[in-house]
Short mmCIF file of C-alpha atoms and ligand atoms in Angstrom, two decimals:
data_model
loop_
_atom_site.label_atom_id
_atom_site.label_comp_id
_atom_site.label_asym_id
_atom_site.label_seq_id
_atom_site.Cartn_x
_atom_site.Cartn_y
_atom_site.Cartn_z
CA MET A 493 20.37 68.74 -52.24
CA LYS A 494 21.86 66.12 -54.64
CA ALA A 495 25.14 65.79 -52.15
CA ALA A 496 22.69 64.92 -49.41
CA LEU A 497 20.94 62.11 -51.69
CA GLU A 498 24.32 60.80 -52.65
CA TRP A 499 25.22 60.97 -48.89
CA GLN A 500 21.95 58.75 -47.76
CA ILE A 501 22.38 56.30 -50.76
CA ALA A 502 26.55 55.66 -49.54
CA CYS A 503 24.86 55.23 -46.02
CA GLY A 504 22.39 52.50 -47.28
CA ALA A 505 19.15 54.04 -48.67
CA ASP A 506 18.10 52.29 -51.40
CA GLU A 507 14.51 53.36 -50.64
CA ALA A 508 12.38 56.96 -50.70
CA ILE A 509 10.23 55.57 -47.52
CA LEU A 510 9.63 52.70 -45.56
CA ASP A 511 6.17 51.82 -43.53
CA ALA A 512 8.18 51.93 -40.63
CA PRO A 513 11.54 54.08 -39.78
CA VAL A 514 14.96 51.88 -39.75
CA ASP A 515 17.40 52.66 -37.26
CA ARG A 516 20.68 51.87 -39.03
CA THR A 517 22.82 53.57 -36.62
CA SER A 518 22.35 51.01 -33.69
CA PRO A 519 23.99 47.28 -33.98
CA PRO A 520 21.81 45.06 -35.36
CA LYS A 521 19.90 43.00 -32.61
CA ALA A 522 20.88 39.51 -32.38
CA GLU A 523 18.32 36.80 -33.04
CA VAL A 524 16.67 35.26 -30.28
CA PRO A 525 16.19 31.74 -30.70
CA PRO A 526 12.55 30.02 -30.36
CA ARG A 527 11.64 29.07 -26.56
CA GLN A 528 12.53 25.08 -26.79
CA ALA A 529 10.85 23.08 -24.18
CA PRO A 530 13.05 21.46 -21.98
CA ALA A 531 13.97 18.17 -23.01
CA ARG A 532 12.11 15.56 -20.82
CA GLU A 533 14.01 12.84 -19.43
CA ALA A 534 13.18 9.29 -20.45
CA ALA A 535 11.68 7.57 -17.21
CA PRO A 536 13.81 4.31 -16.58
CA ASP A 537 11.06 1.35 -17.17
CA ILE A 538 10.20 0.05 -13.43
CA ASP A 539 8.29 -2.90 -12.81
CA PRO A 540 7.01 -2.02 -9.21
CA VAL A 541 6.48 -5.45 -8.36
CA ALA A 542 9.79 -6.42 -9.60
CA ALA A 543 11.22 -3.54 -7.36
CA ALA A 544 8.96 -4.77 -4.78
CA ARG A 545 10.52 -8.31 -5.25
CA THR A 546 14.15 -6.95 -4.76
CA ALA A 547 13.46 -5.16 -1.38
CA ALA A 548 11.48 -7.73 -0.06
CA THR A 549 14.20 -10.48 -0.47
CA THR A 550 16.74 -8.70 0.85
CA ALA A 551 15.72 -7.79 3.93
CA LEU A 552 16.68 -10.15 6.20
CA ASP A 553 14.83 -9.27 9.23
CA LEU A 554 11.36 -7.38 10.63
CA THR A 555 13.34 -4.40 11.01
CA THR A 556 14.69 -4.18 7.62
CA LEU A 557 11.62 -5.26 5.92
CA ARG A 558 9.81 -2.57 7.80
CA ALA A 559 12.62 -0.15 6.33
CA ALA A 560 12.26 -1.70 3.03
CA MET A 561 8.82 -1.14 2.78
CA LYS A 562 9.03 2.47 4.00
CA ALA A 563 11.47 3.52 0.85
CA TYR A 564 9.25 1.78 -1.38
CA GLU A 565 8.28 4.79 -3.74
CA HIS A 566 6.08 2.58 -6.37
CA CYS A 567 2.91 2.59 -4.49
CA ASP A 568 0.84 5.73 -4.88
CA LEU A 569 -0.93 5.16 -1.39
CA LYS A 570 2.06 6.09 0.45
CA ARG A 571 1.70 9.75 -0.68
CA GLY A 572 -2.11 10.05 0.55
CA ALA A 573 -0.78 8.15 3.98
CA LYS A 574 0.35 9.82 7.48
CA GLN A 575 2.62 7.08 7.61
CA LEU A 576 3.24 3.11 7.16
CA VAL A 577 1.42 0.95 9.32
CA PHE A 578 3.60 -2.37 9.52
CA SER A 579 2.29 -4.92 12.05
CA ASP A 580 1.11 -5.08 15.62
CA GLY A 581 1.44 -7.93 18.47
CA ASN A 582 4.32 -10.48 19.07
CA ALA A 583 6.47 -11.57 15.88
CA ASN A 584 6.92 -15.26 17.94
CA ALA A 585 2.98 -15.57 17.90
CA ARG A 586 1.75 -19.08 16.61
CA VAL A 587 -1.27 -17.42 14.70
CA MET A 588 -0.40 -13.90 12.33
CA ILE A 589 -3.74 -12.32 11.35
CA VAL A 590 -3.46 -10.78 8.21
CA GLY A 591 -5.77 -8.34 7.60
CA GLU A 592 -6.91 -5.71 4.15
CA ALA A 593 -5.53 -2.09 4.88
CA PRO A 594 -5.27 0.66 7.63
CA GLY A 595 -8.26 2.81 7.94
CA ARG A 596 -8.31 6.16 9.52
CA ASP A 597 -7.50 5.50 12.92
CA GLU A 598 -4.43 2.63 12.13
CA ASP A 599 -3.11 5.74 9.69
CA ILE A 600 -2.87 8.27 12.84
CA GLU A 601 -1.43 5.39 15.48
CA GLY A 602 0.59 3.86 13.06
CA ARG A 603 -0.71 0.04 14.39
CA PRO A 604 -3.30 -2.06 12.59
CA PHE A 605 -6.59 -3.01 13.85
CA VAL A 606 -6.71 -0.12 16.55
CA GLY A 607 -10.07 1.33 15.37
CA ARG A 608 -13.90 -0.55 16.02
CA ALA A 609 -13.12 -3.33 13.92
CA GLY A 610 -9.74 -3.70 15.78
CA GLN A 611 -11.39 -3.69 19.29
CA LEU A 612 -14.02 -6.49 18.06
CA LEU A 613 -11.18 -8.39 16.84
CA ASP A 614 -9.14 -8.65 19.94
CA LEU A 615 -12.41 -9.09 21.90
CA MET A 616 -13.35 -12.33 19.61
CA PHE A 617 -9.51 -13.46 19.84
CA SER A 618 -9.44 -12.97 23.47
CA HIS A 619 -12.31 -15.46 23.65
CA ILE A 620 -9.99 -18.33 22.66
CA GLY A 621 -7.12 -17.23 24.43
CA LEU A 622 -5.05 -15.68 22.15
CA PHE A 623 -3.85 -11.78 22.80
CA ARG A 624 -1.63 -9.17 20.83
CA THR A 625 -0.34 -7.70 24.00
CA GLU A 626 0.71 -11.45 25.16
CA SER A 627 4.65 -12.24 25.29
CA ASP A 628 3.97 -16.30 25.43
CA SER A 629 3.98 -17.29 21.54
CA GLU A 630 1.39 -19.89 22.43
CA ARG A 631 -1.15 -17.37 23.49
CA ALA A 632 0.42 -14.41 21.26
CA LEU A 633 -1.13 -12.96 18.02
CA TYR A 634 0.31 -11.07 15.25
CA ILE A 635 -1.28 -8.71 13.05
CA ALA A 636 -0.04 -7.25 9.29
CA ASN A 637 -2.18 -5.89 6.55
CA VAL A 638 -2.02 -6.82 2.46
CA LEU A 639 -1.44 -2.93 2.23
CA PRO A 640 0.77 -1.01 4.85
CA TRP A 641 -0.74 2.11 3.85
CA ARG A 642 -4.28 3.70 4.22
CA PRO A 643 -6.17 3.85 0.90
CA PRO A 644 -8.03 7.17 0.69
CA GLN A 645 -11.45 7.42 1.66
CA ASN A 646 -11.33 3.89 3.04
CA ARG A 647 -11.91 2.61 -0.58
CA ASP A 648 -11.02 -0.82 -1.81
CA PRO A 649 -7.59 -1.82 -2.65
CA LYS A 650 -6.55 -1.58 -6.46
CA PRO A 651 -5.53 -5.12 -7.85
CA GLU A 652 -2.32 -3.42 -9.21
CA GLU A 653 -1.85 -2.16 -5.48
CA MET A 654 -2.14 -5.42 -3.77
CA LYS A 655 -0.16 -7.22 -6.44
CA MET A 656 3.09 -4.48 -5.96
CA MET A 657 2.91 -4.90 -2.10
CA LEU A 658 2.51 -8.82 -2.05
CA PRO A 659 6.09 -9.38 -2.14
CA PHE A 660 6.38 -7.76 0.98
CA LEU A 661 3.58 -9.75 2.21
CA GLU A 662 4.89 -12.72 1.27
CA ARG A 663 8.40 -12.17 2.75
CA HIS A 664 6.63 -10.84 5.91
CA VAL A 665 4.96 -14.38 6.40
CA GLU A 666 8.08 -15.96 5.52
CA LEU A 667 10.21 -13.95 8.31
CA VAL A 668 7.48 -14.22 10.79
CA ASP A 669 7.00 -17.84 10.01
CA PRO A 670 3.69 -18.70 12.22
CA ASP A 671 2.22 -22.30 12.68
CA LEU A 672 -1.45 -20.47 11.31
CA ILE A 673 -2.67 -17.93 9.35
CA VAL A 674 -5.84 -16.01 9.61
CA ALA A 675 -6.97 -14.49 6.38
CA MET A 676 -9.51 -11.31 7.86
CA GLY A 677 -11.82 -10.84 4.58
CA ASN A 678 -12.03 -10.71 1.01
CA HIS A 679 -8.94 -9.01 -0.04
CA ALA A 680 -6.85 -11.14 2.32
CA CYS A 681 -8.00 -14.34 0.77
CA LEU A 682 -7.76 -12.65 -2.35
CA ALA A 683 -3.79 -12.03 -1.52
CA LEU A 684 -2.78 -14.94 -0.12
CA LEU A 685 -5.06 -17.58 -2.06
CA GLY A 686 -6.01 -15.83 -5.36
CA GLN A 687 -9.55 -16.65 -4.15
CA ARG A 688 -12.58 -14.26 -3.55
CA GLY A 689 -16.11 -14.97 -2.06
CA ILE A 690 -15.34 -14.98 1.97
CA THR A 691 -19.13 -16.11 2.64
CA ARG A 692 -18.51 -19.32 0.59
CA LEU A 693 -14.39 -19.66 1.58
CA ARG A 694 -14.78 -19.01 5.43
CA GLY A 695 -14.32 -21.81 7.99
CA ASN A 696 -12.79 -23.82 5.08
CA TRP A 697 -9.11 -24.39 6.11
CA LYS A 698 -6.92 -23.70 2.83
CA MET A 699 -2.91 -23.74 2.73
CA ALA A 700 -1.23 -20.38 1.30
CA LEU A 701 2.64 -19.48 1.36
CA GLY A 702 3.04 -23.13 3.00
CA LYS A 703 1.04 -22.41 5.94
CA PRO A 704 -2.62 -23.48 7.13
CA THR A 705 -4.78 -20.73 6.37
CA LEU A 706 -8.24 -19.93 7.74
CA PRO A 707 -10.80 -17.25 5.96
CA MET A 708 -12.78 -15.27 8.27
CA PHE A 709 -15.25 -12.68 8.08
CA HIS A 710 -13.87 -9.64 8.82
CA PRO A 711 -14.41 -7.66 12.14
CA ALA A 712 -15.73 -4.75 9.77
CA TYR A 713 -18.35 -6.70 8.39
CA LEU A 714 -19.05 -8.38 11.77
CA LEU A 715 -19.99 -4.47 13.20
CA ARG A 716 -22.45 -4.49 10.02
CA THR A 717 -23.80 -7.74 9.97
CA PRO A 718 -23.73 -9.05 13.68
CA GLU A 719 -25.73 -12.36 12.64
CA ALA A 720 -22.55 -13.24 11.21
CA LYS A 721 -20.76 -13.32 14.33
CA ARG A 722 -22.23 -16.88 15.03
CA GLU A 723 -20.15 -18.36 11.94
CA THR A 724 -17.10 -16.64 13.32
CA TRP A 725 -17.51 -18.25 16.73
CA ALA A 726 -17.54 -21.48 15.05
CA ASP A 727 -14.18 -20.33 13.31
CA LEU A 728 -12.75 -19.16 16.18
CA LEU A 729 -13.40 -22.65 17.48
CA SER A 730 -11.87 -24.48 14.78
CA LEU A 731 -8.58 -22.11 15.45
CA LYS A 732 -8.32 -23.06 18.78
CA ASP A 733 -8.28 -26.86 17.88
CA LYS A 734 -6.16 -26.29 15.19
CA LEU A 735 -4.22 -24.77 17.51
CA ARG A 736 -4.29 -27.98 19.80
CA ARG A 737 -3.20 -30.24 17.15
N1 URA B 41 -8.96 -3.17 8.87
C1 URA B 41 -7.58 -3.59 8.30
O1 URA B 41 -8.12 -4.89 7.55
N2 URA B 41 -6.88 -3.31 8.62
C2 URA B 41 -6.67 -2.60 9.58
O2 URA B 41 -5.63 -2.49 10.23
C3 URA B 41 -7.55 -1.95 10.51
C4 URA B 41 -9.05 -2.30 9.64
#
């Protein structure tokens, strides 16, 4: 018995009994360090407006501008939209129309102003002899938007979205180099003129990006407010008159 006790002490036993048995025959388990969250990579500080300006100014023609806009990753609208809506019409046109943003139909088709508002736009401009399908630059239209991606549920563009896409619009106008711009509705006026209040602005020629610019009611507004078509007819005649001069 004494010899058995001495043998246990020699094996390391220093207490008569423990709360839990100790297996002294297996090699000790390696200690597992507590799990740490993977180190987060610091996101580089990107200024979306500066990134847009660099991408836009390096575009030398409309094809590369379109590609630069398609590759631009800083506008969240891109992720909710089906595709980029760049422009429609004749890039040699004397008149460039700037709208707000694509809606559902434009998002599906990839061309601006193809829904009900677009059909009214085509009808309005046809009355003064201007068409997006026309090859003669004197009678042609070119159409783009402030934003090239559809906002979800057609909500209003956010100021930061307009700000980051503005360098692309500025370059777009520079490359098309129209004689006249039509700013369609409040958001186009805000982007191009830095002014809102289309009821007061419409019909009054301004300068935007070095071009005579005519603010007009948006055709979507005219669909809801047909009585405003009278003022729009006056604006169309003003545009026709300006083209003659
Ligand atoms: N409204 C716009 O402003 N642009 C479009 O392309 C369609 C509707």
